[in-house]
PDB file of C-alpha atoms in Angstrom:
ATOM      1  CA  MET A 329      70.380  97.217 116.221  1.00  0.00           C
ATOM      2  CA  THR A 330      68.432  94.677 118.212  1.00  0.00           C
ATOM      3  CA  ALA A 331      65.098  93.259 117.469  1.00  0.00           C
ATOM      4  CA  GLY A 332      63.274  95.552 119.901  1.00  0.00           C
ATOM      5  CA  GLU A 333      65.016  98.541 118.400  1.00  0.00           C
ATOM      6  CA  ARG A 334      64.211  97.799 114.634  1.00  0.00           C
ATOM      7  CA  ARG A 335      62.484 100.619 113.031  1.00  0.00           C
ATOM      8  CA  GLU A 336      59.193 100.255 111.432  1.00  0.00           C
ATOM      9  CA  PRO A 337      58.877 100.587 107.695  1.00  0.00           C
ATOM     10  CA  GLY A 338      58.535 103.864 105.972  1.00  0.00           C
ATOM     11  CA  ARG A 339      54.879 103.226 104.844  1.00  0.00           C
ATOM     12  CA  ARG A 340      52.887 101.619 107.723  1.00  0.00           C
ATOM     13  CA  VAL A 341      50.118  99.107 106.492  1.00  0.00           C
ATOM     14  CA  ALA A 342      47.726  97.527 108.758  1.00  0.00           C
ATOM     15  CA  VAL A 343      45.367  94.563 108.296  1.00  0.00           C
ATOM     16  CA  VAL A 344      42.358  94.564 110.710  1.00  0.00           C
ATOM     17  CA  THR A 345      39.785  91.537 110.496  1.00  0.00           C
ATOM     18  CA  GLY A 346      36.315  91.940 111.494  1.00  0.00           C
ATOM     19  CA  ALA A 347      36.484  95.443 110.529  1.00  0.00           C
ATOM     20  CA  ALA A 348      33.088  96.308 109.248  1.00  0.00           C
ATOM     21  CA  ARG A 349      31.581  97.556 112.461  1.00  0.00           C
ATOM     22  CA  GLY A 350      32.021  97.548 116.297  1.00  0.00           C
ATOM     23  CA  ILE A 351      35.561  97.016 117.866  1.00  0.00           C
ATOM     24  CA  GLY A 352      37.156  96.252 114.535  1.00  0.00           C
ATOM     25  CA  LEU A 353      35.938  99.492 112.684  1.00  0.00           C
ATOM     26  CA  ALA A 354      37.070 101.504 115.792  1.00  0.00           C
ATOM     27  CA  ILE A 355      40.560  99.974 115.619  1.00  0.00           C
ATOM     28  CA  GLY A 356      40.650 100.752 111.910  1.00  0.00           C
ATOM     29  CA  THR A 357      39.571 104.182 112.461  1.00  0.00           C
ATOM     30  CA  ARG A 358      42.230 104.660 115.221  1.00  0.00           C
ATOM     31  CA  LEU A 359      45.018 103.239 113.216  1.00  0.00           C
ATOM     32  CA  ALA A 360      44.082 105.328 110.122  1.00  0.00           C
ATOM     33  CA  SER A 361      44.350 108.464 112.366  1.00  0.00           C
ATOM     34  CA  ASP A 362      47.790 107.338 113.243  1.00  0.00           C
ATOM     35  CA  GLY A 363      48.852 107.455 109.569  1.00  0.00           C
ATOM     36  CA  PHE A 364      48.309 103.731 108.817  1.00  0.00           C
ATOM     37  CA  ALA A 365      47.039 102.696 105.361  1.00  0.00           C
ATOM     38  CA  VAL A 366      44.538 100.068 106.523  1.00  0.00           C
ATOM     39  CA  ALA A 367      43.110  96.996 104.810  1.00  0.00           C
ATOM     40  CA  LEU A 368      39.724  96.262 106.243  1.00  0.00           C
ATOM     41  CA  TRP A 369      38.808  92.593 106.164  1.00  0.00           C
ATOM     42  CA  ASP A 370      35.335  91.283 106.832  1.00  0.00           C
ATOM     43  CA  ARG A 371      32.955  88.706 105.317  1.00  0.00           C
ATOM     44  CA  ASP A 372      30.132  91.203 105.169  1.00  0.00           C
ATOM     45  CA  ALA A 373      30.978  92.952 101.923  1.00  0.00           C
ATOM     46  CA  GLY A 374      28.337  95.619 102.101  1.00  0.00           C
ATOM     47  CA  ALA A 375      28.842  96.713 105.518  1.00  0.00           C
ATOM     48  CA  LEU A 376      32.570  96.640 104.858  1.00  0.00           C
ATOM     49  CA  GLU A 377      32.296  99.075 101.840  1.00  0.00           C
ATOM     50  CA  ASP A 378      30.217 101.420 103.799  1.00  0.00           C
ATOM     51  CA  ALA A 379      32.893 101.671 106.526  1.00  0.00           C
ATOM     52  CA  ALA A 380      35.549 102.045 104.067  1.00  0.00           C
ATOM     53  CA  GLN A 381      33.751 104.879 102.357  1.00  0.00           C
ATOM     54  CA  ALA A 382      33.304 106.606 105.719  1.00  0.00           C
ATOM     55  CA  LEU A 383      36.870 106.379 106.411  1.00  0.00           C
ATOM     56  CA  ARG A 384      38.001 107.658 103.054  1.00  0.00           C
ATOM     57  CA  ALA A 385      35.786 110.588 103.484  1.00  0.00           C
ATOM     58  CA  SER A 386      37.980 111.513 106.405  1.00  0.00           C
ATOM     59  CA  GLY A 387      41.143 111.429 104.245  1.00  0.00           C
ATOM     60  CA  ALA A 388      42.257 107.873 105.244  1.00  0.00           C
ATOM     61  CA  THR A 389      43.777 105.473 102.961  1.00  0.00           C
ATOM     62  CA  VAL A 390      41.652 102.354 103.256  1.00  0.00           C
ATOM     63  CA  LEU A 391      40.996  99.178 101.242  1.00  0.00           C
ATOM     64  CA  ALA A 392      38.000  97.005 101.793  1.00  0.00           C
ATOM     65  CA  VAL A 393      38.696  93.316 101.104  1.00  0.00           C
ATOM     66  CA  PRO A 394      35.699  90.936 101.618  1.00  0.00           C
ATOM     67  CA  VAL A 395      37.053  87.658 103.002  1.00  0.00           C
ATOM     68  CA  ASP A 396      36.098  84.729 105.034  1.00  0.00           C
ATOM     69  CA  ILE A 397      39.097  83.998 107.365  1.00  0.00           C
ATOM     70  CA  THR A 398      38.106  80.482 107.952  1.00  0.00           C
ATOM     71  CA  ASP A 399      39.225  79.976 104.236  1.00  0.00           C
ATOM     72  CA  ARG A 400      42.949  79.792 104.158  1.00  0.00           C
ATOM     73  CA  ALA A 401      43.119  80.297 100.300  1.00  0.00           C
ATOM     74  CA  GLY A 402      40.775  83.368 100.748  1.00  0.00           C
ATOM     75  CA  VAL A 403      43.117  84.720 103.336  1.00  0.00           C
ATOM     76  CA  ASN A 404      46.086  84.395 101.107  1.00  0.00           C
ATOM     77  CA  GLN A 405      44.141  86.122  98.229  1.00  0.00           C
ATOM     78  CA  ALA A 406      43.201  88.913 100.605  1.00  0.00           C
ATOM     79  CA  LEU A 407      46.757  89.370 101.590  1.00  0.00           C
ATOM     80  CA  ALA A 408      47.869  89.566  98.120  1.00  0.00           C
ATOM     81  CA  GLN A 409      45.242  92.166  97.162  1.00  0.00           C
ATOM     82  CA  ALA A 410      46.217  94.160 100.291  1.00  0.00           C
ATOM     83  CA  THR A 411      49.928  94.008  99.529  1.00  0.00           C
ATOM     84  CA  GLN A 412      49.510  94.855  95.920  1.00  0.00           C
ATOM     85  CA  ALA A 413      47.315  97.984  96.620  1.00  0.00           C
ATOM     86  CA  LEU A 414      48.979  99.243  99.915  1.00  0.00           C
ATOM     87  CA  GLY A 415      52.241  97.348 100.585  1.00  0.00           C
ATOM     88  CA  ALA A 416      53.381  94.608 102.980  1.00  0.00           C
ATOM     89  CA  PRO A 417      51.579  94.891 106.415  1.00  0.00           C
ATOM     90  CA  ALA A 418      53.574  96.005 109.272  1.00  0.00           C
ATOM     91  CA  ALA A 419      50.542  95.320 111.694  1.00  0.00           C
ATOM     92  CA  LEU A 420      47.920  92.647 111.901  1.00  0.00           C
ATOM     93  CA  VAL A 421      44.997  92.825 114.188  1.00  0.00           C
ATOM     94  CA  ASN A 422      43.022  89.711 114.586  1.00  0.00           C
ATOM     95  CA  ASN A 423      39.647  90.950 115.722  1.00  0.00           C
ATOM     96  CA  ALA A 424      37.225  88.865 113.870  1.00  0.00           C
ATOM     97  CA  ALA A 425      35.086  86.580 116.162  1.00  0.00           C
ATOM     98  CA  ILE A 426      31.706  85.006 116.732  1.00  0.00           C
ATOM     99  CA  LEU A 427      30.007  84.452 120.032  1.00  0.00           C
ATOM    100  CA  GLY A 428      28.293  81.128 119.210  1.00  0.00           C
ATOM    101  CA  ARG A 429      25.092  79.881 120.619  1.00  0.00           C
ATOM    102  CA  SER A 430      24.373  80.165 124.248  1.00  0.00           C
ATOM    103  CA  GLY A 431      23.572  77.205 126.326  1.00  0.00           C
ATOM    104  CA  PRO A 432      25.011  74.627 128.899  1.00  0.00           C
ATOM    105  CA  THR A 433      28.344  73.343 127.950  1.00  0.00           C
ATOM    106  CA  ILE A 434      27.270  69.697 128.518  1.00  0.00           C
ATOM    107  CA  ASP A 435      24.564  70.075 125.995  1.00  0.00           C
ATOM    108  CA  ALA A 436      26.642  71.811 123.408  1.00  0.00           C
ATOM    109  CA  SER A 437      27.317  70.108 120.010  1.00  0.00           C
ATOM    110  CA  VAL A 438      30.864  69.527 118.758  1.00  0.00           C
ATOM    111  CA  ASP A 439      29.967  70.949 115.429  1.00  0.00           C
ATOM    112  CA  GLU A 440      28.962  74.240 117.255  1.00  0.00           C
ATOM    113  CA  TRP A 441      32.321  74.303 119.051  1.00  0.00           C
ATOM    114  CA  LYS A 442      34.097  73.672 115.781  1.00  0.00           C
ATOM    115  CA  ARG A 443      32.162  76.643 114.203  1.00  0.00           C
ATOM    116  CA  VAL A 444      33.282  78.973 116.881  1.00  0.00           C
ATOM    117  CA  PHE A 445      36.974  77.667 116.837  1.00  0.00           C
ATOM    118  CA  ASP A 446      37.148  77.893 112.971  1.00  0.00           C
ATOM    119  CA  VAL A 447      36.524  81.672 113.179  1.00  0.00           C
ATOM    120  CA  ASN A 448      38.031  82.718 116.568  1.00  0.00           C
ATOM    121  CA  VAL A 449      41.047  80.472 116.608  1.00  0.00           C
ATOM    122  CA  PHE A 450      41.724  78.955 113.178  1.00  0.00           C
ATOM    123  CA  GLY A 451      40.936  82.159 111.341  1.00  0.00           C
ATOM    124  CA  ALA A 452      43.415  84.065 113.428  1.00  0.00           C
ATOM    125  CA  LEU A 453      45.938  81.388 112.927  1.00  0.00           C
ATOM    126  CA  HIS A 454      45.380  81.557 109.071  1.00  0.00           C
ATOM    127  CA  CYS A 455      45.876  85.262 109.150  1.00  0.00           C
ATOM    128  CA  ALA A 456      49.037  85.099 111.276  1.00  0.00           C
ATOM    129  CA  GLN A 457      50.504  82.220 109.216  1.00  0.00           C
ATOM    130  CA  ALA A 458      49.764  84.410 106.056  1.00  0.00           C
ATOM    131  CA  VAL A 459      51.050  87.642 107.121  1.00  0.00           C
ATOM    132  CA  VAL A 460      53.850  87.030 109.740  1.00  0.00           C
ATOM    133  CA  PRO A 461      56.534  85.577 107.320  1.00  0.00           C
ATOM    134  CA  ALA A 462      56.753  88.977 105.346  1.00  0.00           C
ATOM    135  CA  MET A 463      57.038  90.819 108.732  1.00  0.00           C
ATOM    136  CA  VAL A 464      59.951  88.518 109.648  1.00  0.00           C
ATOM    137  CA  ARG A 465      61.695  89.170 106.364  1.00  0.00           C
ATOM    138  CA  GLN A 466      61.357  92.889 106.736  1.00  0.00           C
ATOM    139  CA  GLY A 467      62.493  92.611 110.376  1.00  0.00           C
ATOM    140  CA  TYR A 468      59.552  94.445 111.773  1.00  0.00           C
ATOM    141  CA  GLY A 469      55.974  93.681 112.672  1.00  0.00           C
ATOM    142  CA  ARG A 470      53.058  93.877 115.306  1.00  0.00           C
ATOM    143  CA  VAL A 471      50.474  91.306 115.757  1.00  0.00           C
ATOM    144  CA  VAL A 472      47.622  92.046 118.157  1.00  0.00           C
ATOM    145  CA  ASN A 473      44.959  89.396 118.844  1.00  0.00           C
ATOM    146  CA  VAL A 474      41.774  90.592 120.419  1.00  0.00           C
ATOM    147  CA  ALA A 475      40.871  87.956 122.891  1.00  0.00           C
ATOM    148  CA  SER A 476      38.486  88.415 125.780  1.00  0.00           C
ATOM    149  CA  ILE A 477      38.335  88.388 129.583  1.00  0.00           C
ATOM    150  CA  ALA A 478      36.067  85.447 129.094  1.00  0.00           C
ATOM    151  CA  GLY A 479      39.396  83.413 128.012  1.00  0.00           C
ATOM    152  CA  LYS A 480      40.869  84.007 131.554  1.00  0.00           C
ATOM    153  CA  GLU A 481      37.837  83.231 133.717  1.00  0.00           C
ATOM    154  CA  GLY A 482      35.317  81.434 131.541  1.00  0.00           C
ATOM    155  CA  ASN A 483      31.914  82.393 130.822  1.00  0.00           C
ATOM    156  CA  PRO A 484      28.799  80.245 131.799  1.00  0.00           C
ATOM    157  CA  PHE A 485      26.732  79.216 128.995  1.00  0.00           C
ATOM    158  CA  ALA A 486      29.291  80.524 126.494  1.00  0.00           C
ATOM    159  CA  GLY A 487      31.825  77.734 126.803  1.00  0.00           C
ATOM    160  CA  ALA A 488      32.963  77.559 123.243  1.00  0.00           C
ATOM    161  CA  TYR A 489      33.673  81.283 123.091  1.00  0.00           C
ATOM    162  CA  ALA A 490      35.412  81.354 126.305  1.00  0.00           C
ATOM    163  CA  ALA A 491      37.495  78.271 125.360  1.00  0.00           C
ATOM    164  CA  SER A 492      38.336  79.764 121.898  1.00  0.00           C
ATOM    165  CA  LYS A 493      39.552  83.051 123.510  1.00  0.00           C
ATOM    166  CA  ALA A 494      41.595  81.119 126.033  1.00  0.00           C
ATOM    167  CA  ALA A 495      43.215  79.360 122.988  1.00  0.00           C
ATOM    168  CA  LEU A 496      43.880  82.704 121.374  1.00  0.00           C
ATOM    169  CA  ILE A 497      45.645  83.944 124.575  1.00  0.00           C
ATOM    170  CA  SER A 498      47.921  80.832 124.544  1.00  0.00           C
ATOM    171  CA  MET A 499      48.579  81.116 120.971  1.00  0.00           C
ATOM    172  CA  THR A 500      49.607  84.705 121.417  1.00  0.00           C
ATOM    173  CA  LYS A 501      52.244  83.525 124.080  1.00  0.00           C
ATOM    174  CA  SER A 502      53.541  80.804 121.992  1.00  0.00           C
ATOM    175  CA  LEU A 503      53.942  82.872 118.811  1.00  0.00           C
ATOM    176  CA  GLY A 504      55.389  85.842 120.720  1.00  0.00           C
ATOM    177  CA  LYS A 505      58.144  83.681 122.213  1.00  0.00           C
ATOM    178  CA  GLU A 506      58.844  82.137 118.738  1.00  0.00           C
ATOM    179  CA  MET A 507      59.094  85.639 117.285  1.00  0.00           C
ATOM    180  CA  ALA A 508      60.883  87.288 120.074  1.00  0.00           C
ATOM    181  CA  GLU A 509      64.311  87.787 118.215  1.00  0.00           C
ATOM    182  CA  THR A 510      62.697  88.755 114.705  1.00  0.00           C
ATOM    183  CA  GLY A 511      61.409  92.310 115.435  1.00  0.00           C
ATOM    184  CA  VAL A 512      57.919  90.925 115.204  1.00  0.00           C
ATOM    185  CA  LEU A 513      55.914  91.542 118.522  1.00  0.00           C
ATOM    186  CA  VAL A 514      52.814  89.494 119.289  1.00  0.00           C
ATOM    187  CA  ASN A 515      50.476  90.553 121.988  1.00  0.00           C
ATOM    188  CA  CYS A 516      46.698  90.250 122.816  1.00  0.00           C
ATOM    189  CA  ILE A 517      44.179  92.115 124.705  1.00  0.00           C
ATOM    190  CA  THR A 518      41.379  90.783 126.911  1.00  0.00           C
ATOM    191  CA  PRO A 519      38.516  93.316 126.952  1.00  0.00           C
ATOM    192  CA  SER A 520      35.422  92.795 129.043  1.00  0.00           C
ATOM    193  CA  ALA A 521      32.211  93.170 126.961  1.00  0.00           C
ATOM    194  CA  ALA A 522      31.403  95.965 124.670  1.00  0.00           C
ATOM    195  CA  ASP A 523      27.963  96.862 123.749  1.00  0.00           C
ATOM    196  CA  THR A 524      28.353  95.793 120.170  1.00  0.00           C
ATOM    197  CA  ASP A 525      26.442  93.663 117.604  1.00  0.00           C
ATOM    198  CA  ILE A 526      28.178  90.399 118.528  1.00  0.00           C
ATOM    199  CA  PHE A 527      25.474  89.556 121.073  1.00  0.00           C
ATOM    200  CA  GLY A 528      22.927  89.383 118.265  1.00  0.00           C
ATOM    201  CA  VAL A 529      20.021  90.190 120.736  1.00  0.00           C
ATOM    202  CA  HIS A 530      17.406  92.492 119.134  1.00  0.00           C
ATOM    203  CA  ASP A 531      14.562  92.237 121.754  1.00  0.00           C
ATOM    204  CA  GLU A 532      15.154  95.185 124.010  1.00  0.00           C
ATOM    205  CA  SER A 533      13.947  93.376 127.182  1.00  0.00           C
ATOM    206  CA  GLN A 534      16.314  90.406 126.474  1.00  0.00           C
ATOM    207  CA  ARG A 535      19.101  92.995 125.667  1.00  0.00           C
ATOM    208  CA  ALA A 536      18.724  94.829 128.839  1.00  0.00           C
ATOM    209  CA  GLN A 537      18.665  91.578 130.918  1.00  0.00           C
ATOM    210  CA  LEU A 538      21.996  90.418 129.224  1.00  0.00           C
ATOM    211  CA  GLN A 539      23.569  93.823 129.698  1.00  0.00           C
ATOM    212  CA  ALA A 540      22.697  93.614 133.467  1.00  0.00           C
ATOM    213  CA  ARG A 541      24.231  90.169 133.873  1.00  0.00           C
ATOM    214  CA  LEU A 542      27.281  91.200 132.070  1.00  0.00           C
ATOM    215  CA  LEU A 543      27.867  94.454 134.074  1.00  0.00           C
ATOM    216  CA  GLU A 544      27.463  92.616 137.532  1.00  0.00           C
ATOM    217  CA  ARG A 545      30.928  91.216 136.960  1.00  0.00           C
ATOM    218  CA  VAL A 546      32.514  94.557 136.041  1.00  0.00           C
ATOM    219  CA  PRO A 547      33.741  96.702 139.027  1.00  0.00           C
ATOM    220  CA  MET A 548      33.596  99.837 137.004  1.00  0.00           C
ATOM    221  CA  LYS A 549      29.824  98.958 136.128  1.00  0.00           C
ATOM    222  CA  ARG A 550      30.002  99.957 132.619  1.00  0.00           C
ATOM    223  CA  PHE A 551      30.908  98.408 129.204  1.00  0.00           C
ATOM    224  CA  VAL A 552      34.314  99.080 127.634  1.00  0.00           C
ATOM    225  CA  ARG A 553      33.965 101.666 124.816  1.00  0.00           C
ATOM    226  CA  VAL A 554      35.130 100.495 121.468  1.00  0.00           C
ATOM    227  CA  GLU A 555      37.479 103.626 121.290  1.00  0.00           C
ATOM    228  CA  GLU A 556      39.246 102.509 124.366  1.00  0.00           C
ATOM    229  CA  VAL A 557      39.992  99.074 122.957  1.00  0.00           C
ATOM    230  CA  ALA A 558      41.214 100.772 119.712  1.00  0.00           C
ATOM    231  CA  GLU A 559      43.492 103.072 121.821  1.00  0.00           C
ATOM    232  CA  MET A 560      45.094 100.118 123.500  1.00  0.00           C
ATOM    233  CA  VAL A 561      45.495  98.400 120.279  1.00  0.00           C
ATOM    234  CA  ALA A 562      47.029 101.491 118.539  1.00  0.00           C
ATOM    235  CA  TRP A 563      49.830 101.345 121.032  1.00  0.00           C
ATOM    236  CA  LEU A 564      50.563  97.754 120.679  1.00  0.00           C
ATOM    237  CA  CYS A 565      50.661  98.286 116.893  1.00  0.00           C
ATOM    238  CA  SER A 566      53.255 101.033 117.184  1.00  0.00           C
ATOM    239  CA  ALA A 567      56.913 101.337 117.452  1.00  0.00           C
ATOM    240  CA  ARG A 568      56.328 102.848 120.932  1.00  0.00           C
ATOM    241  CA  CYS A 569      55.550  99.243 122.118  1.00  0.00           C
ATOM    242  CA  SER A 570      59.053  97.712 121.957  1.00  0.00           C
ATOM    243  CA  PHE A 571      59.708  95.459 124.794  1.00  0.00           C
ATOM    244  CA  SER A 572      56.357  93.654 125.215  1.00  0.00           C
ATOM    245  CA  THR A 573      55.602  90.323 123.510  1.00  0.00           C
ATOM    246  CA  GLY A 574      53.574  87.230 124.363  1.00  0.00           C
ATOM    247  CA  ALA A 575      51.608  89.325 126.702  1.00  0.00           C
ATOM    248  CA  ALA A 576      47.851  89.654 127.495  1.00  0.00           C
ATOM    249  CA  PHE A 577      46.849  93.213 128.252  1.00  0.00           C
ATOM    250  CA  ASP A 578      43.814  93.590 130.511  1.00  0.00           C
ATOM    251  CA  ILE A 579      41.109  96.139 129.709  1.00  0.00           C
ATOM    252  CA  SER A 580      38.165  94.946 131.785  1.00  0.00           C
ATOM    253  CA  GLY A 581      37.141  97.625 134.145  1.00  0.00           C
ATOM    254  CA  GLY A 582      38.646  95.638 137.018  1.00  0.00           C
ATOM    255  CA  ARG A 583      37.049  92.439 136.108  1.00  0.00           C
ATOM    256  CA  ALA A 584      40.160  90.481 135.607  1.00  0.00           C
ATOM    257  CA  MET A 585      41.217  87.979 138.457  1.00  0.00           C
ATOM    258  CA  TYR A 586      44.794  87.693 136.919  1.00  0.00           C
TER     259      TYR A 586
END
């Protein structure tokens, strides 16, 4: 049996980061509907437990694990907790991210760029380094990194975010090639903007202006729905995805230039 044909474990366990709300919660919900036992990871313990309780009410097997993914020791502890309660993960979805401060790149502070990279890049790296070795040992695994269309084309006044997502795309390609013969497939998705809390804009007028600017670049003239992102991730986390690795899957409403 070749790496691409290896069968997934009997009990499917998924770890989803940034899972308390938005895209992460939609992904956790979708994977639970596919029969995964899901470990929801997020640093917002209160929102995380609310999300877990809602999923449990629907019959899902869910574990809420508060964790700051910028802390490697904390990630290791979260993985040990999830593995003890649910079993070794067969899927990892690196979704947690921050947008960072908006402003001209030439005026940005190095500390601000480091803050964004700590979450968006090094946080994903911590999770992959913690989870993937057990996947390799069991001969099966799926890693999905939630990047962004901004990582392909750059976003003005969001240089750190765009650069971090470009790094995540490149990391996906590198790790995918390294894992190609192990049964562990590593892919990423590059969505355009979803109307979620990541923007942190509460003034309705400012929010409307931001939405208009974002939608100008989307040929389909709408935001991606979190359920649409979750659907693509669900396929990439499944055994149905068997010959794609190191790839970036576009879900941008036609915005992608390549």
